[in-house]
Amino acid sequence: MSATRLGNLLAALSFVAYGLLPLYYALLPGAQMDELLALRIVTSAPAMLLLILLLGRQPLSLTAIWSDRRSLLLCLVASLLMCVSWYSFTWALTHGQVLAASLGFFINPLMAVALGVLFLGDRLSPAQRWAVLLAAAGIGYQVWQYGELPWLSLVMGGFFALYGLVKKYIRFDALNSVMVEALLLVPLALAYLLWRHESQGLTAASSGFTTLLLYLGSGPVTLIPLVLFTLAINRTSLTMVGLMQYIEPSLQFLLATLVFAEAFDEVKAVSFGLIWLGLGLCSVEALLNSRRRAL
């Protein structure tokens, strides 16, 4: 399997895993987002270290990390960008806004494509151009009908697109870069948890053992798709990753409407329909290109 095909497969698996996350966070309705974010950071670092060791990889030494200060700084930037995107994403999932999360990650590929073209020299195929135009039309129609910008969705998708762009410039390998991102924020997360425990108590610790486990599991459960995404981002183009990301919001859309019974009106039907049409064009183009290469 070529590096590009492997990258595409890893990206697809990443977005399937992301798409199914609402099922996990449905178990934490109205979660305390500050605690959830801090615990995710704290548990992510040892989970990443364990994963690296289990895969037989070598964790980066402190000397190696410090010797590449540019990548270290970019890891800090990436971790902060991911915190904003993750916070808005999990807030939506734990507050009955799964459709908003779905829209956020329908918007994200548009932003990822734009960043890829502007900063990385990616070029769009004819089907990709149509996909971008149709997705923009679908989102624009929803904004026009509702009379307001979907701020939660825009923040979620925009910051994740910026995260993907920054990852392109980090020279650490995929797994170690995610570990470094987590490690950089662990001291802040621990300090916040200690302060909150002393000042008002931790909701995660006072809501029962099952709830505590769910809070603690928020780190590892979100690391799986993030690691797959990180492995994919350096093996394929940002444009391709951006367009494949439609897998995630499509799954979230199905969960929102079929499992969580969120309202889906005619405006959303038109908006999502235009976006899915663009995805279909890209899929057909990719299939035809694959057959031509096989011949």
PDB file of C-alpha atoms in Angstrom:
ATOM      1  CA  MET A   1       0.000   0.000   0.000  1.00  0.00           C
ATOM      2  CA  SER A   2       1.377   3.407  -0.973  1.00  0.00           C
ATOM      3  CA  ALA A   3       1.958   6.106   1.640  1.00  0.00           C
ATOM      4  CA  THR A   4      -0.853   8.209   0.185  1.00  0.00           C
ATOM      5  CA  ARG A   5      -3.378   5.358   0.279  1.00  0.00           C
ATOM      6  CA  LEU A   6      -2.332   4.510   3.825  1.00  0.00           C
ATOM      7  CA  GLY A   7      -2.772   8.152   4.773  1.00  0.00           C
ATOM      8  CA  ASN A   8      -6.242   8.201   3.247  1.00  0.00           C
ATOM      9  CA  LEU A   9      -7.201   5.004   5.119  1.00  0.00           C
ATOM     10  CA  LEU A  10      -5.915   6.362   8.443  1.00  0.00           C
ATOM     11  CA  ALA A  11      -7.801   9.607   7.889  1.00  0.00           C
ATOM     12  CA  ALA A  12     -11.020   7.703   7.156  1.00  0.00           C
ATOM     13  CA  LEU A  13     -10.646   5.593  10.325  1.00  0.00           C
ATOM     14  CA  SER A  14      -9.935   8.738  12.333  1.00  0.00           C
ATOM     15  CA  PHE A  15     -13.114  10.432  11.183  1.00  0.00           C
ATOM     16  CA  VAL A  16     -15.247   7.328  11.775  1.00  0.00           C
ATOM     17  CA  ALA A  17     -13.963   7.225  15.355  1.00  0.00           C
ATOM     18  CA  TYR A  18     -14.654  10.951  15.779  1.00  0.00           C
ATOM     19  CA  GLY A  19     -18.132  10.493  14.322  1.00  0.00           C
ATOM     20  CA  LEU A  20     -19.048   7.926  16.956  1.00  0.00           C
ATOM     21  CA  LEU A  21     -17.865  10.016  19.941  1.00  0.00           C
ATOM     22  CA  PRO A  22     -21.369  11.421  20.656  1.00  0.00           C
ATOM     23  CA  LEU A  23     -22.319   7.954  21.918  1.00  0.00           C
ATOM     24  CA  TYR A  24     -19.659   8.268  24.624  1.00  0.00           C
ATOM     25  CA  TYR A  25     -20.432  11.841  25.645  1.00  0.00           C
ATOM     26  CA  ALA A  26     -24.149  11.144  25.790  1.00  0.00           C
ATOM     27  CA  LEU A  27     -23.265   9.412  29.064  1.00  0.00           C
ATOM     28  CA  LEU A  28     -22.096  12.770  30.480  1.00  0.00           C
ATOM     29  CA  PRO A  29     -25.021  15.189  29.985  1.00  0.00           C
ATOM     30  CA  GLY A  30     -24.295  18.720  31.224  1.00  0.00           C
ATOM     31  CA  ALA A  31     -20.676  17.852  32.037  1.00  0.00           C
ATOM     32  CA  GLN A  32     -18.397  20.403  33.714  1.00  0.00           C
ATOM     33  CA  MET A  33     -16.348  21.353  30.683  1.00  0.00           C
ATOM     34  CA  ASP A  34     -13.415  22.855  32.576  1.00  0.00           C
ATOM     35  CA  GLU A  35     -12.910  19.651  34.556  1.00  0.00           C
ATOM     36  CA  LEU A  36     -13.434  17.506  31.483  1.00  0.00           C
ATOM     37  CA  LEU A  37     -10.794  19.429  29.522  1.00  0.00           C
ATOM     38  CA  ALA A  38      -8.265  19.380  32.377  1.00  0.00           C
ATOM     39  CA  LEU A  39      -8.744  15.657  33.030  1.00  0.00           C
ATOM     40  CA  ARG A  40      -8.462  14.914  29.322  1.00  0.00           C
ATOM     41  CA  ILE A  41      -5.088  16.679  29.219  1.00  0.00           C
ATOM     42  CA  VAL A  42      -3.804  14.931  32.347  1.00  0.00           C
ATOM     43  CA  THR A  43      -4.832  11.445  31.205  1.00  0.00           C
ATOM     44  CA  SER A  44      -3.710  11.947  27.603  1.00  0.00           C
ATOM     45  CA  ALA A  45      -0.010  12.255  28.408  1.00  0.00           C
ATOM     46  CA  PRO A  46       0.473   8.844  30.118  1.00  0.00           C
ATOM     47  CA  ALA A  47      -1.902   7.221  27.626  1.00  0.00           C
ATOM     48  CA  MET A  48       0.233   8.479  24.733  1.00  0.00           C
ATOM     49  CA  LEU A  49       3.451   7.348  26.400  1.00  0.00           C
ATOM     50  CA  LEU A  50       1.973   3.876  26.961  1.00  0.00           C
ATOM     51  CA  LEU A  51       0.803   3.708  23.339  1.00  0.00           C
ATOM     52  CA  ILE A  52       4.258   4.634  22.039  1.00  0.00           C
ATOM     53  CA  LEU A  53       5.882   1.933  24.169  1.00  0.00           C
ATOM     54  CA  LEU A  54       3.303  -0.695  23.166  1.00  0.00           C
ATOM     55  CA  LEU A  55       3.967   0.036  19.492  1.00  0.00           C
ATOM     56  CA  GLY A  56       7.682  -0.479  20.049  1.00  0.00           C
ATOM     57  CA  ARG A  57       8.520   3.142  19.303  1.00  0.00           C
ATOM     58  CA  GLN A  58      11.083   5.248  21.128  1.00  0.00           C
ATOM     59  CA  PRO A  59       9.760   8.230  23.110  1.00  0.00           C
ATOM     60  CA  LEU A  60      11.654  11.414  22.377  1.00  0.00           C
ATOM     61  CA  SER A  61      14.172  12.414  25.015  1.00  0.00           C
ATOM     62  CA  LEU A  62      13.979  15.828  26.651  1.00  0.00           C
ATOM     63  CA  THR A  63      17.213  16.724  24.870  1.00  0.00           C
ATOM     64  CA  ALA A  64      15.733  15.858  21.477  1.00  0.00           C
ATOM     65  CA  ILE A  65      12.577  17.817  22.223  1.00  0.00           C
ATOM     66  CA  TRP A  66      14.461  20.874  23.468  1.00  0.00           C
ATOM     67  CA  SER A  67      16.888  20.803  20.534  1.00  0.00           C
ATOM     68  CA  ASP A  68      14.039  21.504  18.122  1.00  0.00           C
ATOM     69  CA  ARG A  69      12.523  24.574  19.760  1.00  0.00           C
ATOM     70  CA  ARG A  70      10.563  25.474  16.640  1.00  0.00           C
ATOM     71  CA  SER A  71       8.668  22.178  16.718  1.00  0.00           C
ATOM     72  CA  LEU A  72       8.284  22.491  20.493  1.00  0.00           C
ATOM     73  CA  LEU A  73       6.680  25.922  20.104  1.00  0.00           C
ATOM     74  CA  LEU A  74       4.443  24.636  17.305  1.00  0.00           C
ATOM     75  CA  CYS A  75       3.350  21.748  19.555  1.00  0.00           C
ATOM     76  CA  LEU A  76       2.292  24.312  22.147  1.00  0.00           C
ATOM     77  CA  VAL A  77       0.338  26.239  19.509  1.00  0.00           C
ATOM     78  CA  ALA A  78      -1.241  23.009  18.234  1.00  0.00           C
ATOM     79  CA  SER A  79      -2.254  21.918  21.738  1.00  0.00           C
ATOM     80  CA  LEU A  80      -3.934  25.267  22.444  1.00  0.00           C
ATOM     81  CA  LEU A  81      -5.789  25.152  19.119  1.00  0.00           C
ATOM     82  CA  MET A  82      -6.970  21.624  19.871  1.00  0.00           C
ATOM     83  CA  CYS A  83      -8.167  22.681  23.333  1.00  0.00           C
ATOM     84  CA  VAL A  84     -10.448  25.345  21.845  1.00  0.00           C
ATOM     85  CA  SER A  85     -11.811  22.990  19.183  1.00  0.00           C
ATOM     86  CA  TRP A  86     -12.226  20.099  21.620  1.00  0.00           C
ATOM     87  CA  TYR A  87     -13.907  22.293  24.262  1.00  0.00           C
ATOM     88  CA  SER A  88     -16.533  23.578  21.823  1.00  0.00           C
ATOM     89  CA  PHE A  89     -17.003  20.085  20.351  1.00  0.00           C
ATOM     90  CA  THR A  90     -17.567  18.346  23.685  1.00  0.00           C
ATOM     91  CA  TRP A  91     -19.777  21.188  24.941  1.00  0.00           C
ATOM     92  CA  ALA A  92     -22.022  20.589  21.937  1.00  0.00           C
ATOM     93  CA  LEU A  93     -22.082  16.824  22.542  1.00  0.00           C
ATOM     94  CA  THR A  94     -22.896  17.127  26.242  1.00  0.00           C
ATOM     95  CA  HIS A  95     -25.534  19.871  25.829  1.00  0.00           C
ATOM     96  CA  GLY A  96     -27.835  18.421  23.174  1.00  0.00           C
ATOM     97  CA  GLN A  97     -26.160  20.122  20.201  1.00  0.00           C
ATOM     98  CA  VAL A  98     -24.910  17.164  18.179  1.00  0.00           C
ATOM     99  CA  LEU A  99     -26.228  18.748  14.972  1.00  0.00           C
ATOM    100  CA  ALA A 100     -24.114  21.835  15.730  1.00  0.00           C
ATOM    101  CA  ALA A 101     -21.102  19.554  16.112  1.00  0.00           C
ATOM    102  CA  SER A 102     -21.985  17.937  12.798  1.00  0.00           C
ATOM    103  CA  LEU A 103     -22.212  21.323  11.078  1.00  0.00           C
ATOM    104  CA  GLY A 104     -18.895  22.376  12.631  1.00  0.00           C
ATOM    105  CA  PHE A 105     -17.121  19.494  11.007  1.00  0.00           C
ATOM    106  CA  PHE A 106     -18.928  20.056   7.719  1.00  0.00           C
ATOM    107  CA  ILE A 107     -17.500  23.591   7.823  1.00  0.00           C
ATOM    108  CA  ASN A 108     -14.024  22.362   8.769  1.00  0.00           C
ATOM    109  CA  PRO A 109     -13.163  20.776   5.386  1.00  0.00           C
ATOM    110  CA  LEU A 110     -13.874  24.098   3.667  1.00  0.00           C
ATOM    111  CA  MET A 111     -11.413  25.783   5.966  1.00  0.00           C
ATOM    112  CA  ALA A 112      -8.885  22.957   5.648  1.00  0.00           C
ATOM    113  CA  VAL A 113      -9.081  23.133   1.849  1.00  0.00           C
ATOM    114  CA  ALA A 114      -8.622  26.912   1.933  1.00  0.00           C
ATOM    115  CA  LEU A 115      -5.611  26.629   4.239  1.00  0.00           C
ATOM    116  CA  GLY A 116      -4.106  23.886   2.073  1.00  0.00           C
ATOM    117  CA  VAL A 117      -4.413  26.036  -1.048  1.00  0.00           C
ATOM    118  CA  LEU A 118      -3.155  29.223   0.649  1.00  0.00           C
ATOM    119  CA  PHE A 119      -0.239  27.843   2.649  1.00  0.00           C
ATOM    120  CA  LEU A 120       0.730  24.440   1.236  1.00  0.00           C
ATOM    121  CA  GLY A 121       0.238  24.847  -2.509  1.00  0.00           C
ATOM    122  CA  ASP A 122      -2.485  22.202  -2.769  1.00  0.00           C
ATOM    123  CA  ARG A 123      -4.513  22.221  -5.969  1.00  0.00           C
ATOM    124  CA  LEU A 124      -8.166  21.383  -6.292  1.00  0.00           C
ATOM    125  CA  SER A 125      -9.507  18.902  -8.816  1.00  0.00           C
ATOM    126  CA  PRO A 126     -12.754  19.784 -10.663  1.00  0.00           C
ATOM    127  CA  ALA A 127     -14.862  17.657  -8.296  1.00  0.00           C
ATOM    128  CA  GLN A 128     -13.158  19.182  -5.269  1.00  0.00           C
ATOM    129  CA  ARG A 129     -13.935  22.676  -6.544  1.00  0.00           C
ATOM    130  CA  TRP A 130     -17.588  21.745  -6.922  1.00  0.00           C
ATOM    131  CA  ALA A 131     -17.572  20.167  -3.459  1.00  0.00           C
ATOM    132  CA  VAL A 132     -16.258  23.374  -1.913  1.00  0.00           C
ATOM    133  CA  LEU A 133     -18.798  25.510  -3.794  1.00  0.00           C
ATOM    134  CA  LEU A 134     -21.719  23.242  -2.881  1.00  0.00           C
ATOM    135  CA  ALA A 135     -20.691  23.066   0.761  1.00  0.00           C
ATOM    136  CA  ALA A 136     -20.314  26.843   0.901  1.00  0.00           C
ATOM    137  CA  ALA A 137     -23.767  27.207  -0.684  1.00  0.00           C
ATOM    138  CA  GLY A 138     -25.279  24.784   1.832  1.00  0.00           C
ATOM    139  CA  ILE A 139     -23.814  26.586   4.818  1.00  0.00           C
ATOM    140  CA  GLY A 140     -24.667  29.984   3.344  1.00  0.00           C
ATOM    141  CA  TYR A 141     -28.285  28.920   2.829  1.00  0.00           C
ATOM    142  CA  GLN A 142     -28.588  27.884   6.452  1.00  0.00           C
ATOM    143  CA  VAL A 143     -27.085  31.171   7.644  1.00  0.00           C
ATOM    144  CA  TRP A 144     -29.436  33.131   5.343  1.00  0.00           C
ATOM    145  CA  GLN A 145     -32.542  31.296   6.533  1.00  0.00           C
ATOM    146  CA  TYR A 146     -31.728  31.447  10.248  1.00  0.00           C
ATOM    147  CA  GLY A 147     -30.307  34.979  10.161  1.00  0.00           C
ATOM    148  CA  GLU A 148     -27.275  34.266  12.316  1.00  0.00           C
ATOM    149  CA  LEU A 149     -23.825  32.778  12.107  1.00  0.00           C
ATOM    150  CA  PRO A 150     -23.385  29.326  13.674  1.00  0.00           C
ATOM    151  CA  TRP A 151     -20.642  30.521  16.015  1.00  0.00           C
ATOM    152  CA  LEU A 152     -20.226  27.251  17.893  1.00  0.00           C
ATOM    153  CA  SER A 153     -19.793  25.339  14.644  1.00  0.00           C
ATOM    154  CA  LEU A 154     -17.428  27.959  13.186  1.00  0.00           C
ATOM    155  CA  VAL A 155     -15.153  27.930  16.232  1.00  0.00           C
ATOM    156  CA  MET A 156     -15.118  24.149  16.342  1.00  0.00           C
ATOM    157  CA  GLY A 157     -14.321  23.653  12.664  1.00  0.00           C
ATOM    158  CA  GLY A 158     -11.991  26.622  12.270  1.00  0.00           C
ATOM    159  CA  PHE A 159      -9.678  25.775  15.141  1.00  0.00           C
ATOM    160  CA  PHE A 160      -9.442  22.126  14.085  1.00  0.00           C
ATOM    161  CA  ALA A 161      -8.481  23.212  10.554  1.00  0.00           C
ATOM    162  CA  LEU A 162      -5.741  25.424  12.004  1.00  0.00           C
ATOM    163  CA  TYR A 163      -4.576  22.472  14.129  1.00  0.00           C
ATOM    164  CA  GLY A 164      -4.164  20.365  10.996  1.00  0.00           C
ATOM    165  CA  LEU A 165      -2.179  23.134   9.302  1.00  0.00           C
ATOM    166  CA  VAL A 166       0.190  23.588  12.249  1.00  0.00           C
ATOM    167  CA  LYS A 167       0.797  19.822  12.404  1.00  0.00           C
ATOM    168  CA  LYS A 168       2.222  19.985   8.882  1.00  0.00           C
ATOM    169  CA  TYR A 169       5.161  22.051  10.179  1.00  0.00           C
ATOM    170  CA  ILE A 170       6.054  19.990  13.272  1.00  0.00           C
ATOM    171  CA  ARG A 171       9.169  17.877  12.713  1.00  0.00           C
ATOM    172  CA  PHE A 172       8.568  15.435  15.581  1.00  0.00           C
ATOM    173  CA  ASP A 173       7.092  12.124  14.476  1.00  0.00           C
ATOM    174  CA  ALA A 174       3.310  11.780  14.645  1.00  0.00           C
ATOM    175  CA  LEU A 175       2.979   9.918  17.951  1.00  0.00           C
ATOM    176  CA  ASN A 176       5.611  11.886  19.837  1.00  0.00           C
ATOM    177  CA  SER A 177       4.172  15.185  18.681  1.00  0.00           C
ATOM    178  CA  VAL A 178       0.801  14.329  20.243  1.00  0.00           C
ATOM    179  CA  MET A 179       2.552  13.281  23.468  1.00  0.00           C
ATOM    180  CA  VAL A 180       4.519  16.537  23.572  1.00  0.00           C
ATOM    181  CA  GLU A 181       1.316  18.516  22.992  1.00  0.00           C
ATOM    182  CA  ALA A 182      -0.260  16.848  26.016  1.00  0.00           C
ATOM    183  CA  LEU A 183       2.825  17.152  28.236  1.00  0.00           C
ATOM    184  CA  LEU A 184       3.120  20.880  27.647  1.00  0.00           C
ATOM    185  CA  LEU A 185      -0.310  21.507  29.168  1.00  0.00           C
ATOM    186  CA  VAL A 186      -0.208  18.947  31.997  1.00  0.00           C
ATOM    187  CA  PRO A 187       1.241  21.374  34.608  1.00  0.00           C
ATOM    188  CA  LEU A 188      -1.491  23.930  33.880  1.00  0.00           C
ATOM    189  CA  ALA A 189      -4.199  21.257  33.965  1.00  0.00           C
ATOM    190  CA  LEU A 190      -2.959  19.807  37.261  1.00  0.00           C
ATOM    191  CA  ALA A 191      -2.701  23.265  38.824  1.00  0.00           C
ATOM    192  CA  TYR A 192      -6.266  24.054  37.757  1.00  0.00           C
ATOM    193  CA  LEU A 193      -7.642  20.763  39.106  1.00  0.00           C
ATOM    194  CA  LEU A 194      -5.875  21.326  42.432  1.00  0.00           C
ATOM    195  CA  TRP A 195      -7.238  24.874  42.690  1.00  0.00           C
ATOM    196  CA  ARG A 196     -10.769  23.759  41.843  1.00  0.00           C
ATOM    197  CA  HIS A 197     -10.607  20.883  44.312  1.00  0.00           C
ATOM    198  CA  GLU A 198      -9.523  23.225  47.101  1.00  0.00           C
ATOM    199  CA  SER A 199     -11.975  26.017  46.240  1.00  0.00           C
ATOM    200  CA  GLN A 200     -15.213  24.250  45.321  1.00  0.00           C
ATOM    201  CA  GLY A 201     -14.588  20.530  44.875  1.00  0.00           C
ATOM    202  CA  LEU A 202     -14.481  18.411  41.749  1.00  0.00           C
ATOM    203  CA  THR A 203     -17.784  17.396  40.203  1.00  0.00           C
ATOM    204  CA  ALA A 204     -16.121  14.362  38.621  1.00  0.00           C
ATOM    205  CA  ALA A 205     -15.038  13.065  42.028  1.00  0.00           C
ATOM    206  CA  SER A 206     -18.337  13.753  43.816  1.00  0.00           C
ATOM    207  CA  SER A 207     -20.756  12.318  41.229  1.00  0.00           C
ATOM    208  CA  GLY A 208     -20.056   8.631  41.685  1.00  0.00           C
ATOM    209  CA  PHE A 209     -17.445   6.136  40.556  1.00  0.00           C
ATOM    210  CA  THR A 210     -18.980   5.571  37.109  1.00  0.00           C
ATOM    211  CA  THR A 211     -19.036   9.289  36.327  1.00  0.00           C
ATOM    212  CA  LEU A 212     -15.428   9.614  37.481  1.00  0.00           C
ATOM    213  CA  LEU A 213     -14.394   6.825  35.129  1.00  0.00           C
ATOM    214  CA  LEU A 214     -16.210   8.531  32.245  1.00  0.00           C
ATOM    215  CA  TYR A 215     -14.420  11.803  32.974  1.00  0.00           C
ATOM    216  CA  LEU A 216     -11.052  10.044  33.154  1.00  0.00           C
ATOM    217  CA  GLY A 217     -11.790   8.091  29.981  1.00  0.00           C
ATOM    218  CA  SER A 218     -12.381  11.267  27.974  1.00  0.00           C
ATOM    219  CA  GLY A 219      -8.644  11.534  27.332  1.00  0.00           C
ATOM    220  CA  PRO A 220      -7.896   8.062  25.980  1.00  0.00           C
ATOM    221  CA  VAL A 221     -11.166   7.830  24.020  1.00  0.00           C
ATOM    222  CA  THR A 222     -10.380  11.024  22.100  1.00  0.00           C
ATOM    223  CA  LEU A 223      -6.738  10.084  21.581  1.00  0.00           C
ATOM    224  CA  ILE A 224      -7.597   7.204  19.257  1.00  0.00           C
ATOM    225  CA  PRO A 225      -8.994   9.368  16.435  1.00  0.00           C
ATOM    226  CA  LEU A 226      -6.444  12.116  17.121  1.00  0.00           C
ATOM    227  CA  VAL A 227      -3.519   9.707  16.747  1.00  0.00           C
ATOM    228  CA  LEU A 228      -4.996   8.302  13.535  1.00  0.00           C
ATOM    229  CA  PHE A 229      -5.471  11.859  12.261  1.00  0.00           C
ATOM    230  CA  THR A 230      -1.880  12.758  13.167  1.00  0.00           C
ATOM    231  CA  LEU A 231      -0.539   9.673  11.386  1.00  0.00           C
ATOM    232  CA  ALA A 232      -2.618  10.543   8.320  1.00  0.00           C
ATOM    233  CA  ILE A 233      -1.778  14.239   8.064  1.00  0.00           C
ATOM    234  CA  ASN A 234       1.839  13.632   7.007  1.00  0.00           C
ATOM    235  CA  ARG A 235       0.978  10.906   4.492  1.00  0.00           C
ATOM    236  CA  THR A 236      -1.619  12.655   2.384  1.00  0.00           C
ATOM    237  CA  SER A 237      -2.590  16.172   1.339  1.00  0.00           C
ATOM    238  CA  LEU A 238      -4.425  18.561   3.628  1.00  0.00           C
ATOM    239  CA  THR A 239      -6.982  19.011   0.870  1.00  0.00           C
ATOM    240  CA  MET A 240      -7.744  15.271   0.761  1.00  0.00           C
ATOM    241  CA  VAL A 241      -7.930  15.074   4.545  1.00  0.00           C
ATOM    242  CA  GLY A 242     -10.281  18.051   4.563  1.00  0.00           C
ATOM    243  CA  LEU A 243     -12.659  16.483   2.075  1.00  0.00           C
ATOM    244  CA  MET A 244     -12.576  13.051   3.718  1.00  0.00           C
ATOM    245  CA  GLN A 245     -13.561  14.671   6.979  1.00  0.00           C
ATOM    246  CA  TYR A 246     -17.165  14.699   5.777  1.00  0.00           C
ATOM    247  CA  ILE A 247     -17.328  11.129   7.123  1.00  0.00           C
ATOM    248  CA  GLU A 248     -17.320  12.417  10.705  1.00  0.00           C
ATOM    249  CA  PRO A 249     -20.163  14.949  10.568  1.00  0.00           C
ATOM    250  CA  SER A 250     -22.261  12.576   8.472  1.00  0.00           C
ATOM    251  CA  LEU A 251     -22.101   9.989  11.255  1.00  0.00           C
ATOM    252  CA  GLN A 252     -22.822  12.669  13.855  1.00  0.00           C
ATOM    253  CA  PHE A 253     -25.767  13.851  11.785  1.00  0.00           C
ATOM    254  CA  LEU A 254     -27.214  10.333  11.725  1.00  0.00           C
ATOM    255  CA  LEU A 255     -26.747   9.980  15.475  1.00  0.00           C
ATOM    256  CA  ALA A 256     -28.330  13.389  16.122  1.00  0.00           C
ATOM    257  CA  THR A 257     -31.446  12.665  14.079  1.00  0.00           C
ATOM    258  CA  LEU A 258     -31.906   8.924  14.550  1.00  0.00           C
ATOM    259  CA  VAL A 259     -30.564   8.329  18.063  1.00  0.00           C
ATOM    260  CA  PHE A 260     -30.829  11.657  19.910  1.00  0.00           C
ATOM    261  CA  ALA A 261     -33.985  12.860  18.065  1.00  0.00           C
ATOM    262  CA  GLU A 262     -32.749  16.428  17.473  1.00  0.00           C
ATOM    263  CA  ALA A 263     -34.922  18.634  15.236  1.00  0.00           C
ATOM    264  CA  PHE A 264     -34.111  18.455  11.515  1.00  0.00           C
ATOM    265  CA  ASP A 265     -36.139  20.956   9.471  1.00  0.00           C
ATOM    266  CA  GLU A 266     -36.333  21.778   5.742  1.00  0.00           C
ATOM    267  CA  VAL A 267     -33.547  24.366   5.969  1.00  0.00           C
ATOM    268  CA  LYS A 268     -31.114  21.823   7.358  1.00  0.00           C
ATOM    269  CA  ALA A 269     -32.286  19.300   4.751  1.00  0.00           C
ATOM    270  CA  VAL A 270     -31.322  21.647   1.892  1.00  0.00           C
ATOM    271  CA  SER A 271     -28.057  22.647   3.549  1.00  0.00           C
ATOM    272  CA  PHE A 272     -26.911  19.122   4.322  1.00  0.00           C
ATOM    273  CA  GLY A 273     -28.143  17.878   0.922  1.00  0.00           C
ATOM    274  CA  LEU A 274     -25.887  20.301  -0.957  1.00  0.00           C
ATOM    275  CA  ILE A 275     -22.931  19.266   1.161  1.00  0.00           C
ATOM    276  CA  TRP A 276     -23.580  15.564   0.571  1.00  0.00           C
ATOM    277  CA  LEU A 277     -23.852  16.167  -3.177  1.00  0.00           C
ATOM    278  CA  GLY A 278     -20.358  17.627  -3.171  1.00  0.00           C
ATOM    279  CA  LEU A 279     -19.058  14.653  -1.218  1.00  0.00           C
ATOM    280  CA  GLY A 280     -20.657  12.316  -3.758  1.00  0.00           C
ATOM    281  CA  LEU A 281     -18.908  14.081  -6.637  1.00  0.00           C
ATOM    282  CA  CYS A 282     -15.541  13.690  -4.904  1.00  0.00           C
ATOM    283  CA  SER A 283     -16.197  10.021  -4.261  1.00  0.00           C
ATOM    284  CA  VAL A 284     -17.071   9.365  -7.905  1.00  0.00           C
ATOM    285  CA  GLU A 285     -13.984  11.245  -9.082  1.00  0.00           C
ATOM    286  CA  ALA A 286     -11.731   9.287  -6.708  1.00  0.00           C
ATOM    287  CA  LEU A 287     -13.224   5.987  -7.907  1.00  0.00           C
ATOM    288  CA  LEU A 288     -12.708   6.878 -11.580  1.00  0.00           C
ATOM    289  CA  ASN A 289      -9.108   7.976 -10.940  1.00  0.00           C
ATOM    290  CA  SER A 290      -8.421   4.726  -9.100  1.00  0.00           C
ATOM    291  CA  ARG A 291      -9.731   2.668 -12.032  1.00  0.00           C
ATOM    292  CA  ARG A 292      -7.635   4.659 -14.517  1.00  0.00           C
ATOM    293  CA  ARG A 293      -4.485   4.002 -12.487  1.00  0.00           C
ATOM    294  CA  ALA A 294      -5.347   0.297 -12.335  1.00  0.00           C
ATOM    295  CA  LEU A 295      -5.532   0.176 -16.140  1.00  0.00           C
TER     296      LEU A 295
END
